[in-house]
């Protein structure tokens, strides 16, 4: 079961939202509906699923409805129509008590402009969620201190929020959300108000924290780079509707339409496209049980000067060069083992291209892509790295 | 110029007031008793403490919440009042101000909170507050006398009505001005509406509410002086006496005492707002 399931959610702002639905069915545009009824469609028929432990990024420009959408998840904004299921429970139809319970236990939110309580100390900001649940003062203070330690704010517990820098304030915001130990974090443009260096630092830290915590995170951003960096999956929104849902690579390599294509054209692909998607099948590949003659034949066939050698289970052993192989034949030896060069560049399939560049530069052999069991998955020649960066298929 | 048509609303109001008087006599009597007790209680307490002790207490309070300067001003100012032999009158006025302002605040702050939460109530409140605030102060005195006869009680009633609007308005405004995302944050953690009000909205709104309280106290003082016309006594009576008997000096002394009292009350209550900010 998905952790969060959003089914056909609509949010219509205006005096008579019900009037809008027949018009949407007729296929009228957002502008036409606004003109005819005076109602604005904030979120238009959005559906998606978020899995447990996933970092799900909602990306869109301002006015795309992304902030409205995230508020429909905890009903800071009431969805006009549709279901929001958290662990199979419908938030959209929950009564007051139930909704309060869900907000207290299941999810916590981090806000763009931090939204800290200015009259409370850092620690008592972080305690707030527990305080209103009636948790005892000692216990909630401990939890608050722990959460602050986790986000690197040890020593600032008794400061006031306005004594802290923006980045630190947002750490308080994050700690406040974490103190409740919710399953789900809703992060509404959480890093957008920070300057670029701090923002990058916070992104890295969020990724580190996520490695430890495995929360389900819905992260809103208008920044594509941020979306690509953070998102396990990304949904791109435009005019309140979903344009595309997919992994960063899917969005870069197979944009759903012209809008997404234009959006992603300036992206630094080398940080996103991974070894796996540019590697090719190692056609020139021999098993170590094959002899030198087999190896030479293979290299001649493929017009190569070296070839990768694996064992019977395709586990990488190394590379042999044509000149060494010829020598082996003239010496009359049968086993390749003594000429295998084991010091070859390897990489994991999920390494971004940018990290392959140094390896490609220093090595005369193609880079071998291997999985965690050293099994050879493919090889990457320099040309494919370049093609991968400019975004062209071979 | 001949009027286009003649239409007086005064007689209707007369009838209304008389109807109230005839039908709600016990109600007005109850209010009268409560106010009377409050005023006399505070008055006798203030009179019981020797003037000089009270002056020092006020100065210390000013020092604590405001500054040394305000403390010195308070001390000298009140000493001057004492020297002009206006101390009992000043305490009478102060007792009336304290009672009226307290009641205005007890009624006004909840009304302001209600108005901030409920649009319809806010819309109804607005013209009522306009009416209360802009109707010339003297006009309140007439029905007040009708219901409560002459003395301190009608003075207090007129004062309560006249001085309540600022605290209602500013409480309303202050709560509405609490940043949306802070309110959203409190909501997103699952606050009940009471938790929202007492843990988030009121504390953040407090400086502005205190500004409203300050305004209410100031208006209460000005009305209490006017209500001397219906026999509420105090410093207003000195001013009135000065006018009626053409004793300029007496009127001036009464006026100066009012100003000193006003400034002391203002500085102290304003400092309360600043420190909470």
XYZ file of C-alpha atoms in Angstrom:
671
model
C 0.000 0.000 0.000
C 1.242 3.463 -0.822
C 1.975 5.752 2.143
C 0.203 8.673 0.538
C -2.334 8.283 -2.203
C -3.834 11.349 -3.841
C -6.801 10.598 -6.045
C -8.345 13.141 -8.409
C -7.947 16.083 -6.082
C -9.395 19.427 -7.142
C -9.207 22.758 -5.399
C -11.394 25.522 -6.730
C -11.184 28.987 -5.197
C -14.262 31.151 -5.514
C -17.839 31.576 -4.450
C -19.379 28.647 -6.253
C -16.875 25.844 -6.833
C -19.510 23.267 -7.774
C -20.360 25.179 -10.951
C -16.882 24.533 -12.260
C -16.901 20.764 -12.584
C -19.276 20.423 -15.557
C -17.139 22.992 -17.370
C -13.940 21.100 -16.603
C -15.557 17.986 -18.012
C -16.419 19.907 -21.146
C -12.725 20.602 -21.479
C -12.699 24.371 -20.908
C -9.369 25.921 -19.959
C -8.554 27.485 -16.603
C -8.822 30.994 -18.092
C -12.184 30.358 -19.766
C -13.586 29.000 -16.518
C -12.310 31.985 -14.579
C -13.978 34.307 -17.072
C -17.287 32.436 -17.053
C -17.676 31.665 -13.361
C -15.194 33.844 -11.491
C -13.713 30.721 -9.916
C -10.027 29.909 -10.034
C -8.839 26.361 -10.301
C -5.910 25.918 -7.960
C -5.460 22.188 -8.241
C -6.849 20.357 -11.239
C -7.451 16.623 -11.036
C -4.171 15.653 -9.419
C -3.438 12.013 -8.634
C -0.242 10.367 -7.454
C 1.106 7.848 -5.004
C 4.042 8.269 -2.673
C 5.732 5.202 -1.267
C 6.966 4.699 2.258
C 10.420 6.217 2.647
C 10.311 8.059 -0.628
C 11.376 11.638 -1.232
C 8.690 12.898 -3.565
C 9.255 16.306 -5.060
C 6.489 18.492 -6.459
C 8.006 20.934 -8.918
C 6.293 23.864 -10.549
C 6.579 27.584 -11.144
C 4.634 30.033 -9.004
C 0.936 29.703 -9.656
C 1.252 26.077 -10.633
C -0.763 25.040 -7.592
C 1.997 23.173 -5.828
C 1.644 24.988 -2.504
C -2.120 24.581 -2.639
C -1.648 20.898 -3.338
C 0.613 20.275 -0.347
C -1.893 22.083 1.874
C -4.605 19.747 0.645
C -2.604 16.872 2.121
C -3.023 18.109 5.704
C -6.098 20.183 4.923
C -4.700 23.575 5.722
C -6.667 24.080 2.537
C -9.809 22.009 2.059
C -9.768 20.108 -1.211
C -12.953 20.798 -3.161
C -13.116 17.258 -4.445
C -11.075 14.092 -4.340
C -9.421 11.794 -1.826
C -6.191 12.030 0.090
C -5.342 8.677 1.629
C -2.658 8.415 4.287
C -2.008 4.763 5.135
C -5.338 4.057 3.482
C -7.221 6.536 5.658
C -9.038 9.351 3.889
C -7.885 12.712 5.241
C -10.297 14.585 3.006
C -13.360 13.220 4.802
C -11.879 12.937 8.304
C -13.808 14.726 11.050
C -12.198 17.387 13.225
C -10.891 15.009 15.868
C -9.516 12.551 13.360
C -7.880 15.310 11.348
C -6.226 16.710 14.472
C -4.955 13.237 15.331
C -3.506 12.804 11.829
C -1.816 16.199 12.005
C -0.372 15.412 15.413
C 0.903 11.925 14.765
C 1.251 11.312 11.072
C 2.656 14.409 9.451
C 4.494 17.600 10.151
C 5.164 20.559 7.932
C 8.155 22.799 7.249
C 7.410 26.241 5.821
C 9.086 28.490 3.290
C 9.514 31.438 5.624
C 10.141 29.187 8.601
C 6.932 30.229 10.412
C 8.561 29.961 13.820
C 6.729 31.244 16.875
C 8.573 34.502 17.553
C 7.641 34.624 21.236
C 9.070 31.208 22.062
C 12.643 30.065 22.480
C 14.147 27.708 19.932
C 13.593 24.711 22.196
C 10.045 25.664 23.032
C 9.310 26.137 19.320
C 10.476 22.593 18.778
C 8.457 21.382 21.750
C 5.247 22.906 20.472
C 3.908 19.836 18.697
C 4.429 17.688 21.783
C 3.214 20.365 24.168
C -0.212 20.555 22.546
C -0.474 16.790 22.760
C -0.024 17.057 26.494
C 3.425 15.434 26.681
C 5.122 16.120 30.026
C 7.556 19.059 30.112
C 10.683 16.994 30.892
C 10.004 14.467 28.203
C 9.231 17.001 25.511
C 12.249 19.066 26.426
C 14.464 16.028 25.949
C 12.897 15.301 22.586
C 13.337 18.901 21.527
C 16.995 18.889 22.508
C 17.514 15.631 20.617
C 15.865 16.990 17.502
C 17.933 20.172 17.685
C 21.073 18.118 18.063
C 20.084 16.138 14.991
C 19.868 19.281 12.851
C 23.125 20.668 14.253
C 21.770 23.326 16.602
C 23.212 22.096 19.856
C 23.863 25.075 22.088
C 21.148 27.288 20.602
C 18.258 25.716 22.496
C 17.505 28.741 24.637
C 18.036 31.397 21.958
C 15.124 33.297 20.463
C 14.382 32.579 16.781
C 15.166 36.119 15.651
C 18.700 35.774 16.978
C 19.424 33.066 14.411
C 20.333 33.298 10.731
C 17.885 32.157 8.059
C 19.554 28.803 7.600
C 19.541 28.171 11.329
C 15.919 29.236 11.615
C 14.961 26.690 9.014
C 16.883 24.058 10.950
C 14.631 24.941 13.865
C 11.660 24.520 11.527
C 12.947 21.113 10.531
C 13.657 20.115 14.130
C 10.163 21.233 15.113
C 8.737 18.926 12.470
C 11.020 16.032 13.436
C 10.358 16.297 17.179
C 6.886 14.855 16.666
C 8.452 11.877 14.924
C 5.908 11.937 12.107
C 5.901 9.378 9.296
C 5.485 12.105 6.749
C 7.275 15.407 6.311
C 5.622 18.072 4.193
C 8.205 20.587 3.081
C 6.779 23.660 1.389
C 9.603 25.394 -0.472
C 11.567 24.735 2.663
C 14.889 25.997 1.300
C 13.687 28.623 -1.168
C 14.165 31.546 1.183
C 17.799 30.678 1.868
C 20.769 31.945 -0.056
C 22.341 29.520 -2.540
C 25.259 28.250 -0.477
C 23.177 27.649 2.626
C 20.507 26.098 0.468
C 22.936 23.572 -0.953
C 24.187 22.757 2.523
C 20.645 22.176 3.752
C 19.859 19.967 0.759
C 22.876 17.804 1.486
C 21.934 17.593 5.125
C 18.382 16.671 4.316
C 19.672 13.847 2.135
C 21.949 12.672 4.956
C 19.114 12.841 7.469
C 16.851 10.983 5.095
C 19.415 8.192 4.812
C 19.089 7.722 8.553
C 15.394 8.392 9.020
C 13.639 7.049 5.942
C 10.687 9.380 6.324
C 8.179 9.814 3.581
C 8.826 13.324 2.345
C 6.752 15.504 0.070
C 8.975 18.372 -0.956
C 7.691 21.388 -2.862
C 10.052 23.493 -4.939
C 10.159 25.816 -7.910
C 13.818 25.031 -8.452
C 14.433 22.260 -10.950
C 17.995 21.623 -9.827
C 16.744 21.157 -6.289
C 14.022 18.814 -7.512
C 16.483 16.728 -9.507
C 18.936 16.586 -6.642
C 16.485 15.621 -3.915
C 13.693 13.742 -5.585
C 13.458 9.985 -5.752
C 10.562 10.841 -7.981
C 9.393 14.185 -9.251
C 6.011 15.440 -10.308
C 5.980 18.466 -12.568
C 2.923 20.697 -12.268
C 1.583 23.396 -14.523
C -1.664 25.350 -14.107
C -2.695 23.125 -11.222
C -2.368 19.910 -13.178
C 0.255 17.200 -13.333
C 2.389 17.284 -16.458
C 4.738 14.433 -15.705
C 5.684 12.088 -12.893
C 8.949 10.210 -12.946
C 12.485 9.904 -11.707
C 14.928 12.718 -12.423
C 16.397 10.754 -15.264
C 13.074 9.885 -16.810
C 12.162 13.533 -16.809
C 15.445 14.533 -18.374
C 15.647 11.780 -20.905
C 11.971 11.424 -21.775
C 10.239 14.765 -21.176
C 6.481 14.295 -21.444
C 5.858 17.399 -23.515
C 7.300 20.607 -24.856
C 6.801 22.376 -21.505
C 8.947 19.896 -19.635
C 11.474 19.772 -22.467
C 11.969 23.519 -22.338
C 12.162 23.375 -18.610
C 14.899 20.812 -18.472
C 17.008 22.002 -21.377
C 19.353 24.063 -19.219
C 19.859 21.438 -16.583
C 23.357 20.269 -15.820
C 22.796 16.728 -16.997
C 26.160 15.504 -15.819
C 24.870 15.653 -12.260
C 21.725 13.727 -12.962
C 22.306 11.233 -15.742
C 23.892 8.097 -14.304
C 26.394 5.551 -15.490
C 23.639 3.036 -15.989
C 21.860 5.050 -18.620
C 24.918 5.740 -20.764
C 26.701 2.393 -20.439
C 26.594 -0.020 -23.297
C 26.512 -3.765 -23.462
C 30.079 -5.047 -23.273
C 30.035 -6.883 -26.597
C 33.740 -7.525 -26.439
C 33.793 -9.715 -23.417
C 35.415 -13.019 -22.769
C 35.386 -15.465 -19.962
C 38.656 -16.367 -18.271
C 38.178 -19.980 -19.268
C 38.551 -18.894 -22.901
C 42.094 -19.048 -24.148
C 44.257 -16.330 -25.741
C 43.248 -17.279 -29.292
C 39.591 -16.694 -28.477
C 40.509 -13.320 -26.993
C 42.450 -12.228 -30.076
C 39.627 -13.265 -32.344
C 37.142 -11.276 -30.309
C 39.324 -8.150 -30.375
C 39.879 -8.412 -34.108
C 36.148 -8.858 -34.648
C 35.346 -5.711 -32.702
C 38.469 -3.826 -33.774
C 39.571 -3.249 -30.210
C 42.953 -3.195 -28.554
C 41.744 -4.599 -25.253
C 38.897 -6.691 -23.914
C 37.261 -7.231 -20.530
C 37.536 -10.607 -18.868
C 34.971 -12.031 -16.449
C 34.577 -15.333 -14.723
C 31.783 -17.756 -15.425
C 29.333 -15.719 -13.320
C 30.188 -12.547 -15.176
C 32.202 -11.319 -12.235
C 34.773 -8.830 -13.432
C 38.372 -10.078 -13.440
C 40.123 -7.371 -15.416
C 41.200 -6.472 -18.891
C 43.648 -8.024 -21.364
C 45.528 -6.086 -24.051
C 46.042 -7.388 -27.580
C 49.841 -7.179 -27.488
C 50.049 -9.193 -24.261
C 47.714 -11.783 -25.727
C 49.785 -12.128 -28.936
C 52.891 -12.639 -26.812
C 51.092 -15.295 -24.799
C 50.206 -17.153 -28.004
C 53.797 -17.008 -29.318
C 55.004 -18.352 -25.950
C 52.546 -21.193 -26.420
C 50.706 -20.586 -23.157
C 47.005 -21.442 -22.747
C 45.777 -19.429 -19.711
C 44.961 -15.732 -19.789
C 45.342 -15.379 -16.021
C 48.913 -14.086 -16.003
C 48.253 -11.178 -18.378
C 44.974 -9.934 -16.886
C 45.347 -6.346 -15.722
C 43.249 -6.075 -12.610
C 43.665 -2.390 -12.022
C 40.788 -1.143 -14.173
C 38.402 1.770 -13.556
C 35.063 0.632 -12.190
C 31.940 2.418 -11.113
C 28.497 1.639 -9.720
C 25.451 2.003 -12.016
C 23.958 4.955 -10.081
C 27.024 7.186 -10.229
C 26.312 10.481 -12.004
C 28.337 11.247 -15.098
C 30.172 14.102 -13.456
C 31.896 11.663 -11.103
C 33.014 9.519 -14.033
C 34.969 12.284 -15.690
C 38.193 11.961 -13.634
C 38.215 8.199 -14.104
C 37.687 8.496 -17.835
C 40.510 11.007 -18.063
C 43.073 8.887 -16.228
C 42.412 5.527 -17.789
C 43.165 4.099 -21.177
C 40.431 1.481 -20.812
C 36.679 1.989 -20.858
C 35.087 2.280 -17.421
C 33.520 -0.951 -16.213
C 30.100 -0.633 -14.591
C 29.718 -3.261 -11.905
C 27.023 -4.016 -9.340
C 27.660 -4.608 -5.649
C 28.701 -8.217 -6.391
C 31.367 -7.097 -8.852
C 29.254 -8.415 -11.697
C 29.964 -6.602 -14.923
C 26.874 -4.751 -16.135
C 28.321 -2.699 -18.966
C 31.137 -0.498 -20.056
C 31.394 3.214 -20.681
C 33.680 4.656 -23.328
C 34.612 8.322 -23.317
C 32.381 9.136 -26.242
C 29.272 8.000 -24.357
C 30.135 10.308 -21.468
C 30.180 13.281 -23.780
C 26.964 12.227 -25.465
C 25.394 11.724 -22.057
C 26.242 15.276 -21.015
C 24.854 16.929 -24.131
C 21.828 14.684 -23.968
C 21.958 12.884 -27.250
C 21.260 9.248 -27.802
C 23.936 7.180 -29.419
C -34.052 76.547 4.141
C -37.262 74.560 4.436
C -36.501 70.858 4.906
C -37.616 68.518 2.131
C -39.468 66.549 4.749
C -39.472 66.589 8.499
C -38.312 63.406 10.185
C -36.998 63.346 13.728
C -35.395 60.205 15.139
C -35.008 61.764 18.570
C -38.528 60.991 19.848
C -38.173 57.347 18.842
C -34.982 57.183 20.864
C -36.785 58.835 23.790
C -39.443 56.177 23.658
C -36.852 53.426 23.414
C -34.921 54.697 26.424
C -38.094 55.037 28.466
C -39.163 51.552 27.499
C -35.813 50.198 28.616
C -36.079 52.078 31.877
C -39.580 50.762 32.572
C -38.874 47.159 31.673
C -35.306 46.578 32.814
C -35.279 48.392 36.114
C -33.908 45.390 38.117
C -31.202 44.847 35.527
C -30.003 48.423 35.767
C -30.189 48.276 39.531
C -27.937 45.232 39.524
C -25.375 46.975 37.336
C -25.564 49.976 39.577
C -24.841 47.931 42.683
C -21.898 46.149 41.078
C -20.314 49.339 39.766
C -20.933 51.192 42.962
C -19.240 48.487 45.001
C -16.278 48.390 42.630
C -15.746 52.101 42.562
C -16.123 52.687 46.287
C -13.937 49.699 47.036
C -11.041 50.919 44.912
C -11.577 54.482 46.058
C -11.401 53.655 49.739
C -8.353 51.476 49.154
C -6.562 54.347 47.401
C -7.630 56.802 50.089
C -6.637 54.462 52.887
C -2.990 54.370 51.844
C -1.182 57.568 52.805
C -0.571 59.820 49.801
C 3.193 59.815 50.063
C 3.358 56.001 50.204
C 1.210 55.771 47.115
C 3.363 58.323 45.327
C 6.472 56.285 46.071
C 4.730 53.072 45.003
C 3.737 54.661 41.691
C 7.257 55.929 41.125
C 8.698 52.487 41.826
C 6.231 50.895 39.423
C 7.199 53.432 36.765
C 10.847 52.641 37.359
C 10.259 48.922 37.060
C 8.220 48.899 33.843
C 9.381 52.129 32.206
C 12.510 54.090 32.997
C 14.195 56.235 35.581
C 12.973 59.370 33.768
C 9.360 58.308 33.932
C 9.844 57.397 37.590
C 11.159 60.881 38.417
C 8.360 62.522 36.456
C 5.800 60.352 38.250
C 7.209 61.232 41.637
C 7.392 64.978 41.028
C 4.086 65.154 39.174
C 2.120 63.358 41.845
C 3.884 65.365 44.503
C 2.697 68.529 42.763
C -0.879 67.229 42.703
C -0.598 66.484 46.393
C 0.778 69.955 46.992
C -2.135 71.563 45.109
C -4.441 69.793 47.599
C -6.065 67.808 44.825
C -5.076 64.358 46.111
C -8.557 63.105 47.159
C -10.062 64.305 43.879
C -7.256 62.609 41.925
C -7.832 59.333 43.747
C -11.573 59.606 43.054
C -10.824 60.053 39.387
C -8.273 57.258 39.374
C -10.718 54.863 41.051
C -13.326 55.656 38.436
C -10.818 55.242 35.611
C -9.566 51.928 36.968
C -13.067 50.518 37.402
C -14.352 51.693 34.032
C -11.252 50.748 32.091
C -11.127 47.341 33.738
C -14.712 46.621 32.760
C -14.153 48.005 29.267
C -11.183 45.640 28.890
C -12.997 42.643 30.334
C -15.766 43.192 27.793
C -13.663 44.576 24.960
C -10.874 42.001 24.621
C -13.221 39.015 24.209
C -15.306 41.038 21.741
C -12.154 41.786 19.768
C -11.162 38.104 19.772
C -14.646 37.171 18.601
C -14.517 39.764 15.829
C -11.160 38.430 14.654
C -12.569 34.916 14.304
C -15.973 35.649 12.854
C -16.435 37.784 9.780
C -20.152 38.381 10.308
C -19.641 39.467 13.877
C -16.839 41.746 12.736
C -19.119 43.334 10.166
C -21.818 43.958 12.782
C -19.317 45.259 15.332
C -17.753 47.814 13.048
C -20.611 50.365 12.809
C -21.445 49.816 16.469
C -17.883 50.755 17.405
C -17.984 53.754 15.067
C -21.144 54.875 16.832
C -19.684 54.371 20.296
C -16.531 56.257 19.431
C -17.805 59.214 17.435
C -21.063 60.005 19.166
C -20.198 63.151 21.148
C -19.294 62.054 24.628
C -21.858 64.306 26.293
C -24.715 62.495 24.567
C -24.000 59.343 26.564
C -24.497 61.230 29.731
C -28.203 61.844 29.238
C -29.438 58.218 29.021
C -26.824 57.212 31.596
C -28.434 59.606 34.049
C -31.874 58.337 33.112
C -30.943 54.755 33.917
C -28.633 55.282 36.833
C -29.512 58.779 38.089
C -26.708 61.145 39.019
C -23.359 60.199 40.507
C -20.388 57.977 39.800
C -22.233 55.015 38.320
C -23.643 56.754 35.235
C -20.207 58.305 34.805
C -18.643 54.861 34.810
C -21.228 53.516 32.355
C -20.687 56.359 29.913
C -16.941 55.893 30.321
C -17.093 52.158 29.653
C -19.037 52.702 26.435
C -16.831 55.516 25.242
C -13.506 53.870 26.035
C -14.152 50.322 24.863
C -13.790 50.702 21.043
C -9.981 51.000 20.815
C -9.279 47.787 22.674
C -11.905 45.922 20.625
C -10.508 47.220 17.372
C -6.862 46.680 18.210
C -7.420 43.201 19.637
C -9.238 42.297 16.435
C -6.513 43.822 14.278
C -3.687 42.314 16.344
C -4.994 38.782 15.973
C -5.649 39.242 12.274
C -2.074 40.447 11.861
C -0.516 37.288 13.253
C 1.381 35.994 10.201
C -0.613 33.453 8.198
C 2.178 30.941 8.027
C 2.622 30.976 11.788
C -1.076 30.249 12.182
C -0.756 27.551 9.531
C 2.209 26.066 11.370
C 0.231 25.911 14.616
C -2.664 24.300 12.756
C -0.435 21.820 10.966
C 0.748 20.457 14.291
C -2.836 19.800 15.301
C -3.612 22.687 17.663
C -7.145 23.012 18.958
C -8.609 26.480 18.505
C -8.061 27.271 22.181
C -4.412 26.218 21.969
C -4.096 28.332 18.860
C -5.551 31.350 20.663
C -3.676 31.134 23.942
C -0.357 29.650 22.855
C 0.111 31.406 19.536
C -2.276 34.190 18.592
C -2.627 36.133 21.837
C 1.088 36.078 22.743
C 2.061 37.300 19.286
C -0.755 39.862 19.274
C 0.044 41.104 22.777
C 2.032 44.271 21.925
C -0.770 45.583 19.714
C -3.418 44.597 22.255
C -1.471 46.507 24.913
C -1.512 49.545 22.643
C -5.308 49.162 22.580
C -5.392 48.891 26.362
C -3.359 52.077 26.612
C -5.815 53.885 24.324
C -8.780 52.632 26.304
C -7.277 53.881 29.558
C -6.576 57.283 28.023
C -10.110 57.611 26.680
C -11.483 56.477 30.024
C -9.602 59.261 31.752
C -10.888 61.912 29.374
C -14.467 60.700 29.754
C -14.256 60.481 33.519
C -13.373 64.179 33.573
C -16.355 65.039 31.395
C -18.673 62.911 33.495
C -18.187 65.352 36.337
C -21.079 67.141 34.649
C -23.391 64.434 35.972
C -21.886 64.441 39.390
C -19.152 61.822 39.239
C -16.846 64.078 41.215
C -13.092 63.930 41.109
C -10.786 66.241 39.184
C -13.536 66.961 36.651
C -15.515 68.631 39.364
C -12.608 71.021 40.045
C -12.427 71.926 36.370
C -16.182 72.375 36.220
C -16.128 74.495 39.369
C -13.425 76.628 37.825
C -15.625 77.258 34.810
C -18.888 77.803 36.718
C -17.414 80.054 39.363
C -15.044 81.746 36.970
C -12.033 80.725 39.038
C -9.357 80.404 36.408
C -6.648 79.300 38.807
C -8.720 76.450 40.234
C -9.722 75.252 36.780
C -6.085 75.337 35.670
C -4.911 73.343 38.662
C -7.555 70.709 38.015
C -6.559 70.608 34.345
C -2.858 70.203 35.146
C -3.633 67.372 37.561
C -5.579 65.597 34.811
C -2.651 65.994 32.418
C -0.161 64.644 34.962
C -2.358 61.672 35.741
C -2.830 61.042 32.023
C 0.877 61.143 31.324
C 1.723 58.835 34.201
C -0.905 56.301 33.139
C 0.140 56.583 29.499
C 3.872 56.148 30.050
C 3.415 53.201 32.357
C 0.948 51.328 30.153
C 2.927 52.119 27.016
C 6.100 50.790 28.597
C 4.231 47.558 29.335
C 3.623 47.216 25.609
C 7.234 47.926 24.728
C 8.711 45.438 27.144
C 6.454 42.678 25.851
C 7.530 43.391 22.306
